mmCIF file of C-alpha atoms and ligand atoms in Angstrom:
data_model
loop_
_atom_site.group_PDB
_atom_site.id
_atom_site.type_symbol
_atom_site.label_atom_id
_atom_site.label_comp_id
_atom_site.label_asym_id
_atom_site.label_seq_id
_atom_site.Cartn_x
_atom_site.Cartn_y
_atom_site.Cartn_z
ATOM 1 C CA MET V 23 -19.360 40.831 136.280
ATOM 2 C CA TYR V 24 -16.791 37.989 135.815
ATOM 3 C CA LEU V 25 -18.606 35.557 133.596
ATOM 4 C CA VAL V 26 -16.093 32.654 133.960
ATOM 5 C CA LYS V 27 -14.624 33.422 137.338
ATOM 6 C CA ASP V 28 -12.172 30.788 138.619
ATOM 7 C CA LYS V 29 -12.903 28.469 135.695
ATOM 8 C CA ILE V 30 -9.937 26.647 134.119
ATOM 9 C CA SER V 31 -9.956 27.249 130.332
ATOM 10 C CA LEU V 32 -7.737 25.627 127.675
ATOM 11 C CA ILE V 33 -7.500 27.350 124.295
ATOM 12 C CA THR V 34 -5.510 25.637 121.572
ATOM 13 C CA GLY V 35 -3.422 27.751 119.136
ATOM 14 C CA ALA V 36 -3.507 30.943 121.107
ATOM 15 C CA SER V 37 -0.169 32.519 120.223
ATOM 16 C CA ARG V 38 -1.807 34.662 117.529
ATOM 17 C CA GLY V 39 -5.078 35.707 116.034
ATOM 18 C CA ILE V 40 -8.444 34.427 117.220
ATOM 19 C CA GLY V 41 -7.058 32.058 119.823
ATOM 20 C CA ARG V 42 -5.091 34.873 121.462
ATOM 21 C CA ALA V 43 -8.216 37.101 121.556
ATOM 22 C CA ILE V 44 -10.229 34.229 123.151
ATOM 23 C CA ALA V 45 -7.549 33.617 125.822
ATOM 24 C CA LEU V 46 -7.458 37.326 126.730
ATOM 25 C CA LYS V 47 -11.322 37.655 126.773
ATOM 26 C CA LEU V 48 -11.695 34.588 129.035
ATOM 27 C CA ALA V 49 -8.945 35.907 131.306
ATOM 28 C CA GLU V 50 -10.508 39.354 131.511
ATOM 29 C CA ASN V 51 -13.635 37.628 132.663
ATOM 30 C CA GLY V 52 -11.877 35.771 135.506
ATOM 31 C CA SER V 53 -10.855 32.457 134.080
ATOM 32 C CA HIS V 54 -7.399 30.831 134.607
ATOM 33 C CA ILE V 55 -5.866 30.149 131.262
ATOM 34 C CA ALA V 56 -3.928 27.210 129.729
ATOM 35 C CA PHE V 57 -3.114 27.739 126.144
ATOM 36 C CA THR V 58 -1.029 26.029 123.406
ATOM 37 C CA TYR V 59 1.213 27.207 120.653
ATOM 38 C CA LEU V 60 3.430 25.359 118.189
ATOM 39 C CA SER V 61 6.007 27.712 116.540
ATOM 40 C CA SER V 62 5.409 31.200 117.960
ATOM 41 C CA GLU V 63 7.289 30.824 121.212
ATOM 42 C CA GLN V 64 8.058 34.451 121.838
ATOM 43 C CA LYS V 65 4.446 35.460 121.103
ATOM 44 C CA ALA V 66 3.293 32.804 123.563
ATOM 45 C CA LYS V 67 5.624 34.206 126.235
ATOM 46 C CA ASN V 68 4.248 37.696 125.614
ATOM 47 C CA LEU V 69 0.683 36.465 125.968
ATOM 48 C CA GLU V 70 1.508 34.732 129.218
ATOM 49 C CA GLU V 71 2.925 38.047 130.563
ATOM 50 C CA GLU V 72 -0.152 39.949 129.422
ATOM 51 C CA ILE V 73 -2.582 37.481 131.021
ATOM 52 C CA LYS V 74 -0.593 37.386 134.285
ATOM 53 C CA LYS V 75 -1.243 41.059 134.641
ATOM 54 C CA LEU V 76 -4.978 40.330 134.686
ATOM 55 C CA GLY V 77 -4.502 38.579 137.972
ATOM 56 C CA VAL V 78 -5.290 34.941 136.843
ATOM 57 C CA LYS V 79 -3.111 31.895 136.630
ATOM 58 C CA VAL V 80 -1.733 31.193 133.129
ATOM 59 C CA LYS V 81 0.524 28.598 131.517
ATOM 60 C CA ALA V 82 1.585 28.194 127.907
ATOM 61 C CA TYR V 83 2.225 24.605 126.552
ATOM 62 C CA LYS V 84 4.002 23.723 123.324
ATOM 63 C CA CYS V 85 1.799 21.082 121.780
ATOM 64 C CA ASP V 86 1.261 19.970 118.216
ATOM 65 C CA ALA V 87 -2.458 19.882 117.842
ATOM 66 C CA SER V 88 -2.230 17.305 115.026
ATOM 67 C CA ASN V 89 -0.538 14.717 117.292
ATOM 68 C CA PHE V 90 -2.908 12.598 119.256
ATOM 69 C CA ASP V 91 -0.385 11.664 121.970
ATOM 70 C CA ASP V 92 0.760 15.262 122.490
ATOM 71 C CA CYS V 93 -2.974 16.271 122.936
ATOM 72 C CA THR V 94 -3.586 13.442 125.453
ATOM 73 C CA GLN V 95 -0.467 14.428 127.415
ATOM 74 C CA LEU V 96 -1.481 18.069 127.287
ATOM 75 C CA ILE V 97 -4.732 17.440 129.053
ATOM 76 C CA ASP V 98 -3.081 15.315 131.700
ATOM 77 C CA SER V 99 -0.533 18.123 132.277
ATOM 78 C CA ILE V 100 -3.241 20.729 132.646
ATOM 79 C CA ILE V 101 -5.019 18.541 135.263
ATOM 80 C CA LYS V 102 -1.645 18.236 137.111
ATOM 81 C CA ASP V 103 -1.047 22.025 136.931
ATOM 82 C CA PHE V 104 -4.570 23.366 137.450
ATOM 83 C CA GLU V 105 -6.399 20.353 139.066
ATOM 84 C CA ARG V 106 -9.369 20.507 136.694
ATOM 85 C CA ILE V 107 -10.606 21.725 133.356
ATOM 86 C CA ASP V 108 -13.918 23.522 132.747
ATOM 87 C CA VAL V 109 -13.739 25.041 129.252
ATOM 88 C CA LEU V 110 -12.022 23.628 126.147
ATOM 89 C CA VAL V 111 -11.714 25.844 123.051
ATOM 90 C CA ASN V 112 -10.390 24.059 120.012
ATOM 91 C CA ASN V 113 -9.028 26.841 117.877
ATOM 92 C CA ALA V 114 -5.662 25.709 116.394
ATOM 93 C CA GLY V 115 -6.024 25.645 112.588
ATOM 94 C CA ILE V 116 -4.226 26.056 109.303
ATOM 95 C CA THR V 117 -4.975 26.360 105.572
ATOM 96 C CA ARG V 118 -3.075 24.693 102.736
ATOM 97 C CA ASP V 119 -5.154 25.951 99.760
ATOM 98 C CA ASN V 120 -5.016 24.545 96.279
ATOM 99 C CA LEU V 121 -7.262 23.386 93.522
ATOM 100 C CA LEU V 122 -8.313 19.801 93.920
ATOM 101 C CA LEU V 123 -6.208 18.471 91.004
ATOM 102 C CA ARG V 124 -3.075 20.148 92.388
ATOM 103 C CA MET V 125 -3.792 19.350 96.137
ATOM 104 C CA SER V 126 -1.168 16.931 97.423
ATOM 105 C CA GLU V 127 -2.023 14.107 99.742
ATOM 106 C CA GLU V 128 0.323 15.771 102.317
ATOM 107 C CA ASP V 129 -1.655 19.020 102.245
ATOM 108 C CA TRP V 130 -4.935 17.110 102.594
ATOM 109 C CA ASP V 131 -3.597 15.125 105.593
ATOM 110 C CA LYS V 132 -1.925 18.124 107.261
ATOM 111 C CA VAL V 133 -5.173 20.167 107.229
ATOM 112 C CA ILE V 134 -7.397 17.252 108.295
ATOM 113 C CA THR V 135 -5.111 16.218 111.236
ATOM 114 C CA THR V 136 -4.519 19.834 112.369
ATOM 115 C CA ASN V 137 -8.067 21.095 112.114
ATOM 116 C CA LEU V 138 -10.198 17.971 112.703
ATOM 117 C CA LYS V 139 -8.329 15.155 114.342
ATOM 118 C CA SER V 140 -6.945 17.656 116.928
ATOM 119 C CA THR V 141 -10.524 18.325 118.046
ATOM 120 C CA PHE V 142 -11.185 14.591 118.490
ATOM 121 C CA SER V 143 -7.942 14.216 120.407
ATOM 122 C CA THR V 144 -8.553 16.981 123.006
ATOM 123 C CA VAL V 145 -12.161 16.341 123.441
ATOM 124 C CA LYS V 146 -11.649 12.651 124.010
ATOM 125 C CA ALA V 147 -8.895 13.302 126.624
ATOM 126 C CA ALA V 148 -10.759 16.138 128.358
ATOM 127 C CA SER V 149 -14.100 14.255 128.433
ATOM 128 C CA LYS V 150 -12.679 11.807 130.933
ATOM 129 C CA TYR V 151 -12.432 14.674 133.364
ATOM 130 C CA PHE V 152 -15.542 16.495 132.319
ATOM 131 C CA MET V 153 -17.504 13.311 132.954
ATOM 132 C CA LYS V 154 -16.134 12.908 136.455
ATOM 133 C CA GLN V 155 -16.992 16.581 137.137
ATOM 134 C CA ARG V 156 -20.412 16.206 135.389
ATOM 135 C CA SER V 157 -19.715 19.536 133.751
ATOM 136 C CA GLY V 158 -17.729 21.186 130.964
ATOM 137 C CA SER V 159 -18.137 23.470 128.003
ATOM 138 C CA ILE V 160 -16.458 22.666 124.672
ATOM 139 C CA VAL V 161 -16.265 25.385 121.961
ATOM 140 C CA ASN V 162 -14.957 24.236 118.569
ATOM 141 C CA ILE V 163 -13.927 26.814 115.971
ATOM 142 C CA SER V 164 -15.130 25.771 112.569
ATOM 143 C CA SER V 165 -15.650 28.176 109.637
ATOM 144 C CA ILE V 166 -18.450 29.291 107.268
ATOM 145 C CA ILE V 167 -16.338 27.452 104.644
ATOM 146 C CA GLY V 168 -17.291 24.178 106.464
ATOM 147 C CA ILE V 169 -20.937 25.018 105.868
ATOM 148 C CA LYS V 170 -20.809 26.458 102.311
ATOM 149 C CA GLY V 171 -17.612 24.995 100.847
ATOM 150 C CA ASN V 172 -15.125 26.969 98.729
ATOM 151 C CA GLY V 173 -13.193 26.371 95.508
ATOM 152 C CA GLY V 174 -9.482 25.812 96.333
ATOM 153 C CA GLN V 175 -10.232 24.831 99.893
ATOM 154 C CA ALA V 176 -11.577 21.283 99.674
ATOM 155 C CA ASN V 177 -9.288 20.116 102.465
ATOM 156 C CA TYR V 178 -10.141 23.035 104.746
ATOM 157 C CA ALA V 179 -13.846 22.879 104.060
ATOM 158 C CA ALA V 180 -13.872 19.062 104.765
ATOM 159 C CA SER V 181 -11.992 19.593 108.042
ATOM 160 C CA LYS V 182 -14.357 22.322 109.188
ATOM 161 C CA ALA V 183 -17.539 20.496 108.117
ATOM 162 C CA GLY V 184 -16.082 17.527 110.071
ATOM 163 C CA VAL V 185 -15.776 19.711 113.160
ATOM 164 C CA ILE V 186 -19.481 20.523 112.955
ATOM 165 C CA GLY V 187 -20.574 16.832 112.588
ATOM 166 C CA PHE V 188 -18.228 15.795 115.345
ATOM 167 C CA SER V 189 -19.456 18.524 117.675
ATOM 168 C CA LYS V 190 -23.131 17.773 117.195
ATOM 169 C CA SER V 191 -22.402 14.034 117.996
ATOM 170 C CA VAL V 192 -20.456 14.982 121.121
ATOM 171 C CA ALA V 193 -23.368 17.312 122.239
ATOM 172 C CA ILE V 194 -25.794 14.387 121.962
ATOM 173 C CA GLU V 195 -23.474 11.842 123.608
ATOM 174 C CA LEU V 196 -22.253 13.913 126.525
ATOM 175 C CA GLY V 197 -25.270 16.152 127.140
ATOM 176 C CA PRO V 198 -26.778 13.763 129.661
ATOM 177 C CA ARG V 199 -23.508 14.159 131.705
ATOM 178 C CA GLY V 200 -23.867 17.935 131.863
ATOM 179 C CA ILE V 201 -21.293 18.563 129.168
ATOM 180 C CA ARG V 202 -22.078 21.094 126.406
ATOM 181 C CA CYS V 203 -20.442 21.325 122.977
ATOM 182 C CA ASN V 204 -20.994 24.124 120.513
ATOM 183 C CA VAL V 205 -19.352 25.453 117.418
ATOM 184 C CA ILE V 206 -18.464 29.000 116.243
ATOM 185 C CA ALA V 207 -18.284 29.412 112.441
ATOM 186 C CA PRO V 208 -16.391 32.599 111.797
ATOM 187 C CA GLY V 209 -16.692 34.479 108.531
ATOM 188 C CA TRP V 210 -13.811 36.501 107.385
ATOM 189 C CA ILE V 211 -11.755 37.665 110.460
ATOM 190 C CA GLU V 212 -8.669 39.870 110.191
ATOM 191 C CA THR V 213 -5.686 37.716 111.299
ATOM 192 C CA ASP V 214 -2.447 36.419 109.786
ATOM 193 C CA MET V 215 -4.431 33.652 108.154
ATOM 194 C CA THR V 216 -6.525 36.104 106.021
ATOM 195 C CA ASN V 217 -3.853 38.885 105.740
ATOM 196 C CA ALA V 218 -2.129 36.523 103.296
ATOM 197 C CA LEU V 219 -4.989 37.002 100.747
ATOM 198 C CA PRO V 220 -4.460 39.526 97.928
ATOM 199 C CA ASP V 221 -6.197 42.967 98.368
ATOM 200 C CA LYS V 222 -8.175 42.505 95.231
ATOM 201 C CA TYR V 223 -9.814 39.375 96.551
ATOM 202 C CA LYS V 224 -10.559 41.055 99.942
ATOM 203 C CA ASP V 225 -12.347 44.041 98.166
ATOM 204 C CA GLU V 226 -14.498 41.552 96.212
ATOM 205 C CA ILE V 227 -15.503 39.566 99.370
ATOM 206 C CA ILE V 228 -16.498 42.681 101.336
ATOM 207 C CA LYS V 229 -19.208 43.392 98.727
ATOM 208 C CA TYR V 230 -20.973 40.123 99.872
ATOM 209 C CA ILE V 231 -20.779 40.888 103.640
ATOM 210 C CA PRO V 232 -24.021 42.699 104.734
ATOM 211 C CA LEU V 233 -22.151 44.514 107.473
ATOM 212 C CA ARG V 234 -19.552 45.615 104.778
ATOM 213 C CA ARG V 235 -16.441 44.946 106.868
ATOM 214 C CA VAL V 236 -14.231 42.091 107.980
ATOM 215 C CA GLY V 237 -14.577 40.886 111.547
ATOM 216 C CA LYS V 238 -12.174 41.321 114.442
ATOM 217 C CA PRO V 239 -10.730 38.466 116.516
ATOM 218 C CA LYS V 240 -12.360 40.043 119.625
ATOM 219 C CA GLU V 241 -15.765 39.542 117.974
ATOM 220 C CA ILE V 242 -15.170 35.762 117.879
ATOM 221 C CA ALA V 243 -13.879 35.955 121.471
ATOM 222 C CA GLU V 244 -17.089 37.519 122.680
ATOM 223 C CA CYS V 245 -19.115 34.607 121.247
ATOM 224 C CA ALA V 246 -16.650 32.149 122.723
ATOM 225 C CA LEU V 247 -17.066 33.830 126.167
ATOM 226 C CA PHE V 248 -20.886 33.559 125.853
ATOM 227 C CA LEU V 249 -20.662 29.775 124.949
ATOM 228 C CA ALA V 250 -18.013 29.109 127.659
ATOM 229 C CA SER V 251 -20.122 30.773 130.352
ATOM 230 C CA ASN V 252 -23.443 29.979 132.096
ATOM 231 C CA LEU V 253 -25.189 32.574 129.973
ATOM 232 C CA SER V 254 -25.478 29.708 127.431
ATOM 233 C CA GLN V 255 -26.279 26.859 129.870
ATOM 234 C CA TYR V 256 -29.275 25.542 127.906
ATOM 235 C CA ILE V 257 -27.454 25.773 124.512
ATOM 236 C CA THR V 258 -25.616 22.700 123.089
ATOM 237 C CA GLY V 259 -25.022 21.223 119.660
ATOM 238 C CA GLN V 260 -25.325 24.547 117.948
ATOM 239 C CA VAL V 261 -23.351 26.267 115.268
ATOM 240 C CA ILE V 262 -23.193 30.061 115.667
ATOM 241 C CA LYS V 263 -22.081 31.990 112.611
ATOM 242 C CA VAL V 264 -20.101 35.075 113.416
ATOM 243 C CA ASP V 265 -19.757 36.336 109.888
ATOM 244 C CA GLY V 266 -21.230 39.799 109.452
ATOM 245 C CA GLY V 267 -24.312 38.089 107.839
ATOM 246 C CA ILE V 268 -22.461 36.634 104.866
ATOM 247 C CA LEU V 269 -24.346 33.325 105.036
ATOM 248 C CA THR V 270 -27.736 34.904 105.573
HETATM 249 P P1 NAP X 320 -3.727 32.300 112.596
HETATM 250 O O1 NAP X 320 -3.754 33.723 112.873
HETATM 251 O O2 NAP X 320 -3.040 31.679 111.434
HETATM 252 O O3 NAP X 320 -3.270 31.559 113.929
HETATM 253 C C1 NAP X 320 -3.246 30.143 114.000
HETATM 254 C C2 NAP X 320 -2.982 29.641 115.440
HETATM 255 O O4 NAP X 320 -2.981 28.283 115.364
HETATM 256 C C3 NAP X 320 -1.553 30.097 115.843
HETATM 257 O O5 NAP X 320 -1.566 30.456 117.220
HETATM 258 C C4 NAP X 320 -0.773 28.800 115.596
HETATM 259 O O6 NAP X 320 0.333 28.627 116.509
HETATM 260 C C5 NAP X 320 -1.781 27.756 115.896
HETATM 261 N N1 NAP X 320 -1.482 26.423 115.294
HETATM 262 C C6 NAP X 320 -1.397 26.179 114.004
HETATM 263 N N2 NAP X 320 -1.093 24.812 113.824
HETATM 264 C C7 NAP X 320 -0.921 24.327 115.075
HETATM 265 C C8 NAP X 320 -0.634 23.058 115.534
HETATM 266 N N3 NAP X 320 -0.378 22.003 114.723
HETATM 267 N N4 NAP X 320 -0.537 22.880 116.923
HETATM 268 C C9 NAP X 320 -0.833 23.905 117.747
HETATM 269 N N5 NAP X 320 -1.166 25.131 117.323
HETATM 270 C C10 NAP X 320 -1.207 25.350 116.002
HETATM 271 O O7 NAP X 320 -5.261 31.790 112.456
HETATM 272 P P2 NAP X 320 -6.643 32.477 112.882
HETATM 273 O O8 NAP X 320 -7.153 33.254 111.778
HETATM 274 O O9 NAP X 320 -6.494 33.081 114.221
HETATM 275 O O10 NAP X 320 -7.578 31.161 113.038
HETATM 276 C C11 NAP X 320 -7.892 30.497 114.206
HETATM 277 C C12 NAP X 320 -9.017 29.528 113.956
HETATM 278 O O11 NAP X 320 -10.182 30.161 113.407
HETATM 279 C C13 NAP X 320 -8.623 28.444 112.923
HETATM 280 O O12 NAP X 320 -9.200 27.180 113.294
HETATM 281 C C14 NAP X 320 -9.221 28.930 111.626
HETATM 282 O O13 NAP X 320 -9.492 27.906 110.727
HETATM 283 C C15 NAP X 320 -10.523 29.525 112.177
HETATM 284 N N6 NAP X 320 -11.116 30.510 111.270
HETATM 285 C C16 NAP X 320 -10.415 31.703 110.888
HETATM 286 C C17 NAP X 320 -11.040 32.517 110.032
HETATM 287 C C18 NAP X 320 -10.363 33.854 109.682
HETATM 288 O O14 NAP X 320 -10.937 34.590 108.816
HETATM 289 N N7 NAP X 320 -9.233 34.244 110.145
HETATM 290 C C19 NAP X 320 -12.261 32.304 109.514
HETATM 291 C C20 NAP X 320 -12.914 31.072 109.820
HETATM 292 C C21 NAP X 320 -12.312 30.246 110.764
HETATM 293 P P3 NAP X 320 1.867 29.003 116.202
HETATM 294 O O15 NAP X 320 1.911 30.317 115.549
HETATM 295 O O16 NAP X 320 2.523 28.938 117.570
HETATM 296 O O17 NAP X 320 2.397 27.888 115.328
#
């Protein structure tokens, strides 16, 4: 069964990791795919080729998620190219970890604009179209760090907590127009972002995960597919933790 057949889905930051897995999962389930990247141009081209083979339309857009005007233009380009938008997945994100007293203003601003402001920018621009259609599903990628906090990640935790507050507000504001907005809070997922961590640290964390393993990008993608599709049509304003039980 194709759960998102002929929908138009935008996934930000899909050249690698979780975003890439979400783009593939939605395409495998019949959605046409628009996705963004910033620096990984070759990887974006490879993903375009891979998705084309699944028999759906696909287009990669270079777009800096932290730039409001770029995000607004991105949504307008997608409407021009695909004629509508049904699913918006805000996934692009970065870390710039440091202890509070060593954290620069630049690293604070970079993380907040890339992870949080980006979500405001795309949701604001896409909502104009969602409201005309009286439908739309927004899936914002937060993190369990946005729920519990973490030493050395004050900027990242603030950005991801912000995504949760923002998304709940959007769900309340746009629900009456048939637009849903939900959040996925991944735990520790194996991607370039977490591969940068030292092995010693990884072994320590696994002890606190009830399922005793790190997650895979495809396990976040499966939740994103559920939230994007009509299987979740009475669910909005929710935060789903996909974390192997770590925050239980
Ligand atoms: P990743 O492997 O580092 O990939 C990050 C993606 O975001 C890349 O495709 C990158 O594109 C894109 N990106 C970064 N800055 C961007 C910008 N300014 N504009 C557009 N795209 C940008 O990260 P990941 O682990 O897949 O993480 C994806 C999301 O899940 C993030 O929001 C992250 O915070 C969240 N998350 C991850 C984990 C985890 O354990 N991995 C846990 C909780 C939450 P380019 O390569 O083209 O620059």
